[in-house]
Amino acid sequence: MLPNLSVVWVIVLVLVLTVVIDRLLLRPVLDVIRKREEAIESARALAQRSATEAQAAADEFDRKTTAARAEIYREMDAMRKSALARRSEIVAETRAQAEAAVDDAVKRLDADAAEARRRLAEDAQTLGAAAAERILGRRVS
């Protein structure tokens, strides 16, 4: 028995539609999907490379920051030592000036005390002579 002619036409039509759908619809969609997968892989590779570069940059930043801190600490230490040395110099100068002022004051005080003793001795002589004259009622020589 021979198949009905309409069955043959359906089979031919299905084969033609399969070829048309494959060429016009499925291949372009599959090409888009393939290109999208390639773009995703490319983006992942780029992201991975960027992450690696960012990590390297962060490590470099940390290294430079640590070096800069160490340099600042060295400079601060040098400045502190310099300030302490200058302070010691100022203290020594001030101490020398104070000692010179004290020595000068002691010399003036000694001179004033000697002058006061001399005056007291003279005044004692004068007062003693005056007291003796009053007591004796005549001039004492």
XYZ file of N, CA and C in Angstrom:
423
model
N 0.771 -1.163 0.000
C 0.000 0.000 0.000
C 0.824 1.244 0.000
N 0.325 2.062 -0.759
C 1.014 3.329 -0.965
C 0.484 4.372 0.016
N 1.378 5.108 0.553
C 0.902 6.105 1.488
C 0.143 7.216 0.755
N -0.635 7.811 1.488
C -1.427 8.916 0.951
C -0.483 10.061 0.609
N -0.854 10.765 -0.454
C -0.004 11.855 -0.927
C 0.070 12.986 0.111
N -0.897 13.184 0.879
C -0.868 14.248 1.876
C 0.164 13.952 2.974
N 0.399 12.704 3.233
C 1.399 12.344 4.228
C 2.780 12.693 3.693
N 2.997 12.478 2.438
C 4.278 12.813 1.825
C 4.483 14.317 1.888
N 3.412 15.051 1.588
C 3.542 16.505 1.633
C 3.834 16.972 3.061
N 3.279 16.388 4.015
C 3.519 16.765 5.413
C 4.970 16.466 5.765
N 5.468 15.335 5.341
C 6.853 14.983 5.637
C 7.791 15.963 4.956
N 7.511 16.284 3.676
C 8.357 17.244 2.954
C 8.275 18.599 3.631
N 7.083 19.005 3.978
C 6.908 20.311 4.616
C 7.637 20.346 5.960
N 7.594 19.294 6.725
C 8.292 19.253 8.007
C 9.792 19.335 7.775
N 10.306 18.644 6.766
C 11.734 18.714 6.479
C 12.146 20.107 6.036
N 11.335 20.736 5.189
C 11.645 22.104 4.743
C 11.590 23.059 5.924
N 10.582 22.934 6.759
C 10.470 23.816 7.920
C 11.642 23.593 8.892
N 12.074 22.349 9.012
C 13.211 22.070 9.879
C 14.449 22.777 9.373
N 14.691 22.731 8.069
C 15.849 23.402 7.481
C 15.707 24.911 7.638
N 14.538 25.449 7.359
C 14.321 26.904 7.456
C 14.474 27.358 8.898
N 13.864 26.671 9.810
C 13.949 27.065 11.229
C 15.393 26.957 11.713
N 16.084 25.912 11.280
C 17.473 25.757 11.678
C 18.314 26.922 11.168
N 18.149 27.273 9.894
C 18.978 28.330 9.302
C 18.552 29.727 9.755
N 17.281 29.986 9.857
C 16.819 31.338 10.147
C 16.655 31.628 11.640
N 16.425 30.616 12.447
C 16.149 30.890 13.848
C 17.184 30.267 14.789
N 17.399 28.981 14.681
C 18.251 28.309 15.650
C 19.717 28.697 15.528
N 20.279 28.747 14.322
C 21.698 29.112 14.174
C 21.978 30.525 14.680
N 21.166 31.555 14.306
C 21.438 32.896 14.863
C 21.318 32.941 16.386
N 20.324 32.244 16.930
C 20.172 32.243 18.400
C 21.367 31.550 19.046
N 21.789 30.431 18.474
C 22.954 29.733 19.017
C 24.225 30.566 18.871
N 24.352 31.315 17.752
C 25.504 32.215 17.594
C 25.496 33.297 18.670
N 24.322 33.863 18.945
C 24.216 34.898 19.985
C 24.584 34.308 21.349
N 24.095 33.109 21.625
C 24.416 32.460 22.903
C 25.910 32.190 23.002
N 26.535 31.721 21.921
C 27.972 31.458 21.923
C 28.761 32.747 22.136
N 28.366 33.814 21.418
C 29.067 35.107 21.575
C 28.896 35.635 22.989
N 27.725 35.444 23.562
C 27.473 35.898 24.924
C 28.354 35.122 25.914
N 28.486 33.835 25.710
C 29.363 33.021 26.561
C 30.810 33.475 26.434
N 31.258 33.790 25.209
C 32.622 34.289 25.000
C 32.805 35.631 25.696
N 31.796 36.501 25.603
C 31.881 37.810 26.265
C 31.942 37.640 27.778
N 31.163 36.690 28.294
C 31.174 36.446 29.742
C 32.542 35.929 30.171
N 33.100 35.012 29.435
C 34.428 34.489 29.755
C 35.479 35.591 29.678
N 35.364 36.436 28.664
C 36.298 37.557 28.519
C 36.164 38.516 29.708
N 34.914 38.794 30.095
C 34.684 39.693 31.238
C 35.214 39.069 32.525
N 35.042 37.763 32.695
C 35.575 37.100 33.885
C 37.097 37.178 33.916
N 37.714 36.938 32.776
C 39.179 37.023 32.712
C 39.645 38.441 33.016
N 38.946 39.428 32.447
C 39.296 40.826 32.708
C 39.098 41.165 34.179
N 37.997 40.679 34.767
C 37.740 40.935 36.185
C 38.814 40.290 37.052
N 39.208 39.083 36.690
C 40.256 38.399 37.452
C 41.578 39.158 37.352
N 41.912 39.602 36.145
C 43.145 40.361 35.941
C 43.077 41.686 36.707
N 41.912 42.343 36.673
C 41.747 43.605 37.398
C 41.870 43.390 38.907
N 41.291 42.284 39.389
C 41.392 41.998 40.815
C 42.842 41.752 41.217
N 43.570 41.049 40.370
C 44.986 40.797 40.653
C 45.774 42.108 40.661
N 45.509 42.966 39.683
C 46.197 44.266 39.622
C 45.813 45.131 40.816
N 44.535 45.096 41.211
C 44.097 45.884 42.370
C 44.782 45.392 43.638
N 44.910 44.086 43.779
C 45.600 43.538 44.957
C 47.064 43.958 44.964
N 47.690 43.920 43.783
C 49.098 44.341 43.692
C 49.226 45.825 44.033
N 48.275 46.638 43.551
C 48.311 48.075 43.861
C 48.100 48.309 45.353
N 47.187 47.552 45.957
C 46.952 47.695 47.399
C 48.200 47.288 48.188
N 48.846 46.221 47.761
C 50.088 45.801 48.426
C 51.172 46.861 48.285
N 51.285 47.438 47.103
C 52.274 48.502 46.860
C 51.958 49.717 47.736
N 50.661 50.067 47.812
C 50.247 51.193 48.662
C 50.612 50.926 50.121
N 50.324 49.723 50.603
C 50.657 49.378 51.985
C 52.163 49.456 52.213
N 52.945 48.967 51.252
C 54.402 49.001 51.387
C 54.902 50.445 51.445
N 54.381 51.281 50.545
C 54.819 52.683 50.534
C 54.357 53.415 51.783
N 53.156 53.112 52.255
C 52.657 53.745 53.471
C 53.520 53.362 54.666
N 53.881 52.104 54.743
C 54.743 51.640 55.838
C 56.106 52.317 55.772
N 56.651 52.427 54.559
C 57.949 53.095 54.400
C 57.848 54.567 54.783
N 56.753 55.223 54.373
C 56.572 56.645 54.705
C 56.432 56.829 56.217
N 55.677 55.933 56.862
C 55.544 56.022 58.322
C 56.890 55.866 58.998
N 57.658 54.896 58.522
C 58.981 54.673 59.124
C 59.853 55.914 58.950
N 59.799 56.530 57.785
C 60.583 57.744 57.533
C 60.125 58.882 58.449
N 58.816 59.033 58.599
C 58.291 60.090 59.478
C 58.729 59.838 60.914
N 58.674 58.572 61.352
C 59.106 58.272 62.719
C 60.594 58.569 62.902
N 61.403 58.273 61.868
C 62.837 58.590 61.962
C 63.038 60.103 62.057
N 62.302 60.856 61.231
C 62.429 62.316 61.271
C 61.967 62.869 62.616
N 60.865 62.327 63.126
C 60.374 62.796 64.425
C 61.386 62.496 65.520
N 62.013 61.326 65.462
C 63.013 60.965 66.456
C 64.215 61.906 66.363
N 64.640 62.192 65.126
C 65.764 63.123 64.941
C 65.406 64.509 65.471
N 64.184 64.952 65.198
C 63.751 66.271 65.688
C 63.682 66.278 67.218
N 63.207 65.183 67.796
C 63.124 65.087 69.255
C 64.513 65.148 69.868
N 65.464 64.405 69.268
C 66.837 64.434 69.781
C 67.438 65.823 69.647
N 67.172 66.471 68.513
C 67.673 67.827 68.309
C 67.068 68.787 69.333
N 65.766 68.650 69.572
C 65.102 69.517 70.549
C 65.645 69.273 71.953
N 65.895 68.004 72.293
C 66.464 67.710 73.609
C 67.865 68.293 73.751
N 68.655 68.205 72.678
C 70.001 68.780 72.721
C 69.917 70.294 72.888
N 69.002 70.919 72.140
C 68.836 72.384 72.239
C 68.350 72.747 73.642
N 67.441 71.946 74.179
C 66.942 72.202 75.529
C 68.081 72.123 76.537
N 68.934 71.124 76.391
C 70.084 70.986 77.301
C 70.992 72.201 77.202
N 71.210 72.682 75.974
C 72.035 73.880 75.793
C 71.400 75.083 76.482
N 70.085 75.241 76.295
C 69.396 76.391 76.896
C 69.445 76.296 78.420
N 69.235 75.082 78.955
C 69.294 74.899 80.414
C 70.694 75.232 80.917
N 71.720 74.778 80.213
C 73.098 75.065 80.637
C 73.380 76.561 80.588
N 72.927 77.227 79.516
C 73.134 78.682 79.416
C 72.397 79.411 80.528
N 71.154 78.996 80.768
C 70.363 79.643 81.819
C 70.984 79.411 83.189
N 71.453 78.187 83.414
C 72.100 77.876 84.695
C 73.360 78.739 84.869
N 74.150 78.883 83.796
C 75.369 79.698 83.875
C 75.017 81.162 84.157
N 73.967 81.650 83.477
C 73.548 83.035 83.714
C 73.052 83.216 85.151
N 72.280 82.227 85.636
C 71.768 82.320 87.005
C 72.918 82.285 88.008
N 73.881 81.406 87.770
C 75.025 81.341 88.674
C 75.827 82.634 88.641
N 75.984 83.212 87.444
C 76.706 84.488 87.337
C 75.944 85.585 88.078
N 74.596 85.576 87.934
C 73.792 86.590 88.622
C 73.884 86.400 90.133
N 73.854 85.140 90.588
C 73.969 84.872 92.027
C 75.348 85.303 92.525
N 76.400 84.969 91.785
C 77.758 85.375 92.187
C 77.863 86.893 92.254
N 77.293 87.566 91.270
C 77.325 89.034 91.254
C 76.560 89.586 92.456
N 75.385 88.986 92.740
C 74.589 89.451 93.875
C 75.326 89.199 95.190
N 75.997 88.036 95.303
C 76.768 87.734 96.520
C 77.896 88.751 96.689
N 78.581 89.094 95.590
C 79.674 90.077 95.670
C 79.144 91.436 96.093
N 77.997 91.830 95.496
C 77.428 93.126 95.890
C 76.971 93.102 97.341
N 76.368 91.959 97.743
C 75.918 91.842 99.130
C 77.103 91.894 100.091
N 78.199 91.201 99.733
C 79.399 91.255 100.574
C 79.945 92.676 100.639
N 79.949 93.353 99.493
C 80.455 94.730 99.471
C 79.552 95.643 100.303
N 78.213 95.444 100.153
C 77.271 96.266 100.935
C 77.420 95.974 102.432
N 77.606 94.671 102.761
C 77.782 94.312 104.182
C 79.066 94.922 104.722
N 80.139 94.884 103.955
C 81.406 95.482 104.404
C 81.245 96.989 104.583
N 80.526 97.600 103.626
C 80.296 99.053 103.734
C 79.453 99.359 104.966
N 78.405 98.506 105.206
C 77.546 98.727 106.380
C 78.347 98.538 107.663
N 79.244 97.543 107.718
C 80.086 97.343 108.911
C 80.989 98.556 109.148
N 81.576 99.039 108.008
C 82.457 100.200 108.148
C 81.688 101.403 108.688
N 80.471 101.625 108.149
C 79.669 102.758 108.618
C 79.261 102.564 110.078
N 78.869 101.304 110.391
C 78.487 101.032 111.777
C 79.666 101.283 112.731
N 80.855 100.884 112.268
C 82.042 101.118 113.119
C 82.267 102.619 113.303
N 82.141 103.375 112.200
C 82.316 104.832 112.299
C 81.239 105.447 113.180
N 79.974 104.987 112.920
C 78.876 105.527 113.720
C 79.042 105.133 115.198
N 79.532 103.923 115.438
C 79.756 103.497 116.829
C 80.818 104.389 117.481
N 81.854 104.698 116.708
C 82.897 105.582 117.236
C 82.308 106.951 117.561
N 81.537 107.460 116.614
C 80.963 108.793 116.801
C 79.977 108.786 117.953
N 79.125 107.764 117.988
C 78.143 107.677 119.072
C 78.842 107.451 120.430
N 79.871 106.638 120.402
C 80.614 106.392 121.654
C 81.247 107.687 122.168
N 81.845 108.463 121.254
C 82.452 109.730 121.652
C 81.388 110.699 122.140
N 80.252 110.745 121.440
C 79.171 111.652 121.842
C 78.617 111.229 123.197
N 78.459 109.917 123.408
C 77.935 109.447 124.692
C 78.932 109.763 125.804
N 80.212 109.567 125.511
C 81.225 109.857 126.532
C 81.245 111.337 126.848
N 81.107 112.206 125.877
C 81.098 113.657 126.110
C 79.893 114.037 126.949
N 78.762 113.456 126.693
C 77.579 113.792 127.463
C 77.696 113.296 128.897
N 78.207 112.068 128.981
C 78.332 111.510 130.319
C 79.377 112.291 131.114
N 80.496 112.563 130.503
C 81.559 113.265 131.218
C 81.337 114.762 131.244
N 80.595 115.231 130.312
C 80.314 116.654 130.246
C 81.457 117.438 129.663
N 82.387 116.860 129.062
C 83.498 117.551 128.424
C 83.899 116.831 127.181
N 84.760 117.418 126.433
C 85.192 116.860 125.160
C 86.226 115.779 125.407
N 86.004 114.621 124.786
C 86.925 113.511 124.953
C 87.818 113.488 123.734
N 89.086 113.281 123.965
C 89.967 113.269 122.823
C 90.429 111.904 122.429
